[in-house]
mmCIF file of C-alpha atoms in Angstrom:
data_model
loop_
_atom_site.group_PDB
_atom_site.id
_atom_site.type_symbol
_atom_site.label_atom_id
_atom_site.label_comp_id
_atom_site.label_asym_id
_atom_site.label_seq_id
_atom_site.Cartn_x
_atom_site.Cartn_y
_atom_site.Cartn_z
ATOM 1 C CA THR A 9 21.043 11.459 -4.774
ATOM 2 C CA THR A 10 23.922 11.780 -7.118
ATOM 3 C CA ILE A 11 26.184 13.144 -4.409
ATOM 4 C CA TYR A 12 25.485 10.494 -1.722
ATOM 5 C CA ALA A 13 25.627 7.719 -4.323
ATOM 6 C CA MET A 14 28.877 9.042 -5.662
ATOM 7 C CA GLU A 15 30.454 9.542 -2.205
ATOM 8 C CA GLY A 16 28.991 6.449 -0.478
ATOM 9 C CA GLY A 17 28.670 4.107 -3.321
ATOM 10 C CA PHE A 18 26.371 1.128 -3.390
ATOM 11 C CA GLU A 19 26.325 0.998 0.420
ATOM 12 C CA ALA A 20 24.867 4.506 0.615
ATOM 13 C CA VAL A 21 22.138 3.505 -1.889
ATOM 14 C CA VAL A 22 21.246 0.389 0.135
ATOM 15 C CA TRP A 23 21.014 2.345 3.347
ATOM 16 C CA THR A 24 18.823 4.932 1.635
ATOM 17 C CA ASP A 25 16.518 2.150 0.469
ATOM 18 C CA VAL A 26 16.383 0.726 4.036
ATOM 19 C CA THR A 27 15.544 4.101 5.430
ATOM 20 C CA GLN A 28 12.824 4.598 2.835
ATOM 21 C CA PHE A 29 11.362 1.260 3.615
ATOM 22 C CA ILE A 30 11.322 1.981 7.377
ATOM 23 C CA VAL A 31 9.543 5.295 6.797
ATOM 24 C CA MET A 32 6.981 3.807 4.407
ATOM 25 C CA PHE A 33 6.279 0.568 6.311
ATOM 26 C CA GLY A 34 6.453 2.378 9.657
ATOM 27 C CA GLY A 35 3.936 5.017 8.479
ATOM 28 C CA ALA A 36 1.516 2.323 7.327
ATOM 29 C CA ILE A 37 1.778 0.459 10.644
ATOM 30 C CA ALA A 38 1.455 3.671 12.593
ATOM 31 C CA SER A 39 -1.688 4.569 10.639
ATOM 32 C CA ILE A 40 -3.232 1.257 11.427
ATOM 33 C CA ALA A 41 -2.301 1.473 15.106
ATOM 34 C CA TYR A 42 -3.599 5.056 15.348
ATOM 35 C CA VAL A 43 -6.986 4.108 13.936
ATOM 36 C CA TRP A 44 -7.095 0.986 16.078
ATOM 37 C CA ILE A 45 -6.448 3.043 19.214
ATOM 38 C CA GLN A 46 -8.692 5.949 18.288
ATOM 39 C CA THR A 47 -11.717 3.893 17.365
ATOM 40 C CA GLY A 48 -11.202 0.945 19.778
ATOM 41 C CA SER A 49 -11.957 -1.306 16.790
ATOM 42 C CA GLY A 50 -9.807 -3.635 14.726
ATOM 43 C CA PRO A 51 -9.612 -5.347 11.351
ATOM 44 C CA VAL A 52 -12.687 -7.548 11.953
ATOM 45 C CA THR A 53 -14.855 -4.522 12.668
ATOM 46 C CA TRP A 54 -13.434 -2.627 9.673
ATOM 47 C CA TRP A 55 -14.109 -5.662 7.422
ATOM 48 C CA ASN A 56 -17.719 -5.881 8.705
ATOM 49 C CA GLN A 57 -18.154 -2.175 7.997
ATOM 50 C CA ALA A 58 -16.874 -2.616 4.511
ATOM 51 C CA GLN A 59 -19.229 -5.475 3.941
ATOM 52 C CA GLN A 60 -22.136 -3.296 5.104
ATOM 53 C CA MET A 61 -21.101 -0.714 2.500
ATOM 54 C CA ASP A 62 -20.816 -3.408 -0.237
ATOM 55 C CA ARG A 63 -17.106 -2.824 -0.596
ATOM 56 C CA ALA A 64 -15.633 -6.064 0.824
ATOM 57 C CA ALA A 65 -16.572 -8.510 -1.832
ATOM 58 C CA PRO A 66 -13.771 -8.548 -4.434
ATOM 59 C CA VAL A 67 -14.485 -9.659 -8.003
ATOM 60 C CA TRP A 68 -12.174 -12.500 -8.626
ATOM 61 C CA ILE A 69 -12.619 -12.940 -12.339
ATOM 62 C CA GLY A 70 -15.042 -10.750 -14.147
ATOM 63 C CA SER A 71 -16.848 -11.181 -17.378
ATOM 64 C CA ASP A 72 -16.248 -7.516 -18.141
ATOM 65 C CA TRP A 73 -12.652 -7.272 -19.401
ATOM 66 C CA THR A 74 -12.840 -3.502 -19.125
ATOM 67 C CA ALA A 75 -13.177 -3.648 -15.377
ATOM 68 C CA ASP A 76 -9.877 -2.616 -13.790
ATOM 69 C CA ARG A 77 -10.314 -4.050 -10.364
ATOM 70 C CA THR A 78 -10.692 -7.794 -10.508
ATOM 71 C CA VAL A 79 -8.284 -10.030 -8.449
ATOM 72 C CA LEU A 80 -7.119 -11.768 -11.640
ATOM 73 C CA LEU A 81 -6.203 -8.493 -13.313
ATOM 74 C CA VAL A 82 -4.467 -7.096 -10.187
ATOM 75 C CA CYS A 83 -2.358 -10.314 -10.000
ATOM 76 C CA LEU A 84 -1.572 -10.221 -13.738
ATOM 77 C CA ASN A 85 -0.589 -6.541 -13.432
ATOM 78 C CA ALA A 86 1.647 -7.282 -10.494
ATOM 79 C CA PHE A 87 3.328 -10.150 -12.309
ATOM 80 C CA PHE A 88 3.980 -8.210 -15.490
ATOM 81 C CA TRP A 89 5.063 -5.141 -13.581
ATOM 82 C CA ARG A 90 7.558 -7.229 -11.672
ATOM 83 C CA VAL A 91 8.883 -8.801 -14.894
ATOM 84 C CA CYS A 92 9.200 -5.450 -16.635
ATOM 85 C CA THR A 93 10.845 -3.575 -13.788
ATOM 86 C CA HIS A 94 13.087 -6.372 -12.671
ATOM 87 C CA CYS A 95 14.376 -7.293 -16.185
ATOM 88 C CA GLY A 96 14.687 -3.923 -17.747
ATOM 89 C CA ASP A 97 14.944 -1.347 -14.980
ATOM 90 C CA GLN A 98 18.428 0.029 -14.481
ATOM 91 C CA VAL A 99 18.110 0.240 -10.724
ATOM 92 C CA ALA A 100 16.980 -3.409 -10.390
ATOM 93 C CA THR A 101 19.624 -4.701 -12.758
ATOM 94 C CA GLN A 102 22.278 -2.806 -10.853
ATOM 95 C CA ARG A 103 21.189 -4.488 -7.669
ATOM 96 C CA TYR A 104 21.426 -7.935 -9.339
ATOM 97 C CA PHE A 105 24.853 -7.208 -10.766
ATOM 98 C CA ALA A 106 26.035 -6.188 -7.301
ATOM 99 C CA THR A 107 25.282 -9.672 -5.903
ATOM 100 C CA ARG A 108 27.841 -12.459 -5.707
ATOM 101 C CA GLY A 109 26.066 -14.722 -8.217
ATOM 102 C CA LYS A 110 22.870 -15.962 -9.724
ATOM 103 C CA LEU A 111 21.615 -17.624 -6.502
ATOM 104 C CA ASP A 112 22.072 -14.405 -4.594
ATOM 105 C CA ALA A 113 20.278 -12.492 -7.248
ATOM 106 C CA LEU A 114 17.417 -15.062 -7.240
ATOM 107 C CA ARG A 115 17.225 -14.941 -3.439
ATOM 108 C CA SER A 116 17.146 -11.091 -3.569
ATOM 109 C CA ASN A 117 14.250 -11.285 -6.065
ATOM 110 C CA ILE A 118 12.341 -13.760 -3.962
ATOM 111 C CA ILE A 119 12.778 -11.739 -0.819
ATOM 112 C CA GLY A 120 11.675 -8.593 -2.731
ATOM 113 C CA ALA A 121 8.562 -10.382 -3.968
ATOM 114 C CA MET A 122 7.678 -11.555 -0.428
ATOM 115 C CA GLY A 123 8.243 -8.059 0.850
ATOM 116 C CA ASP A 124 5.884 -6.689 -1.881
ATOM 117 C CA LEU A 125 3.232 -9.207 -0.879
ATOM 118 C CA VAL A 126 3.537 -8.197 2.828
ATOM 119 C CA MET A 127 3.361 -4.524 1.939
ATOM 120 C CA MET A 128 0.244 -5.112 -0.211
ATOM 121 C CA VAL A 129 -1.501 -6.803 2.805
ATOM 122 C CA VAL A 130 -0.484 -3.969 5.141
ATOM 123 C CA LEU A 131 -1.663 -1.324 2.647
ATOM 124 C CA GLY A 132 -4.951 -3.242 2.372
ATOM 125 C CA LEU A 133 -5.277 -3.043 6.136
ATOM 126 C CA VAL A 134 -4.553 0.672 5.904
ATOM 127 C CA GLY A 135 -7.439 0.976 3.426
ATOM 128 C CA LEU A 136 -9.773 -1.013 5.727
ATOM 129 C CA ALA A 137 -8.643 1.172 8.676
ATOM 130 C CA LEU A 138 -9.380 4.328 6.840
ATOM 131 C CA LEU A 139 -12.781 3.090 5.790
ATOM 132 C CA GLY A 140 -13.535 2.264 9.456
ATOM 133 C CA PHE A 141 -12.004 5.594 10.638
ATOM 134 C CA PHE A 142 -14.205 7.647 8.332
ATOM 135 C CA SER A 143 -17.351 5.766 9.081
ATOM 136 C CA PRO A 144 -20.219 7.612 10.691
ATOM 137 C CA GLN A 145 -19.894 5.403 13.766
ATOM 138 C CA PHE A 146 -16.486 6.930 14.575
ATOM 139 C CA ASN A 147 -16.533 10.189 12.725
ATOM 140 C CA PRO A 148 -20.036 11.703 12.684
ATOM 141 C CA GLU A 149 -18.706 15.086 11.549
ATOM 142 C CA VAL A 150 -17.508 13.478 8.298
ATOM 143 C CA ALA A 151 -20.921 11.896 7.749
ATOM 144 C CA ALA A 152 -22.606 15.297 8.292
ATOM 145 C CA GLY A 153 -20.406 16.908 5.600
ATOM 146 C CA ARG A 154 -18.168 18.859 7.998
ATOM 147 C CA GLY A 155 -15.074 16.709 7.476
ATOM 148 C CA PRO A 156 -11.697 17.311 5.910
ATOM 149 C CA PHE A 157 -11.222 19.503 2.839
ATOM 150 C CA GLY A 158 -14.162 21.652 3.781
ATOM 151 C CA GLY A 159 -16.671 18.906 3.591
ATOM 152 C CA GLN A 160 -15.698 18.207 -0.059
ATOM 153 C CA PHE A 161 -14.463 14.725 0.903
ATOM 154 C CA ASP A 162 -17.035 11.979 1.139
ATOM 155 C CA PRO A 163 -15.596 8.701 2.333
ATOM 156 C CA ASN A 164 -18.729 6.807 1.195
ATOM 157 C CA ASN A 165 -18.135 7.933 -2.379
ATOM 158 C CA PRO A 166 -15.700 5.584 -4.206
ATOM 159 C CA ALA A 167 -14.661 8.537 -6.413
ATOM 160 C CA ASP A 168 -13.166 10.233 -3.383
ATOM 161 C CA ALA A 169 -11.218 7.162 -2.259
ATOM 162 C CA SER A 170 -7.872 8.594 -3.426
ATOM 163 C CA GLN A 171 -8.380 11.533 -1.035
ATOM 164 C CA ALA A 172 -8.873 9.293 2.048
ATOM 165 C CA PHE A 173 -5.249 8.931 3.142
ATOM 166 C CA PRO A 174 -4.264 12.628 2.523
ATOM 167 C CA ALA A 175 -7.450 13.636 4.413
ATOM 168 C CA PHE A 176 -6.475 11.346 7.243
ATOM 169 C CA ILE A 177 -2.941 12.645 7.459
ATOM 170 C CA VAL A 178 -3.821 16.313 7.167
ATOM 171 C CA SER A 179 -6.867 16.439 9.469
ATOM 172 C CA PHE A 180 -6.271 13.895 12.218
#
């Protein structure tokens, strides 16, 4: 990173960010497309499966302030994370200083925020696709305990949710 930034300057850093975005966003879209093609189902089917598993109903504002997955807390977290990283992070401030002026910096921030929103929606679809992909309807071997990681991965167990995407990538 140091060498290409030193040799290519700001332009090299920008093109590296563009490449990273293409790989990440492309991988997410490819995952959704793969599940869609393999299962012959789409987001509506995945959402219905999630509802049947009692996973589709988000808690908007909970009375339990220790709960970490309410929509309000996720939005507050995203807001404060953006403020912290875009006001005090060296990489973000460098990008703002590289613009022609305040309006360009503001435009850059707004475009970044919209991009983050789009990426959150796409990653939500990836999660729904994985839930649909690992359902007994489309993957009976997983339901029978013969799935990825030697059957140690149970897609119906919320505790194993963090293993779903690695299991998908490694096994299918």
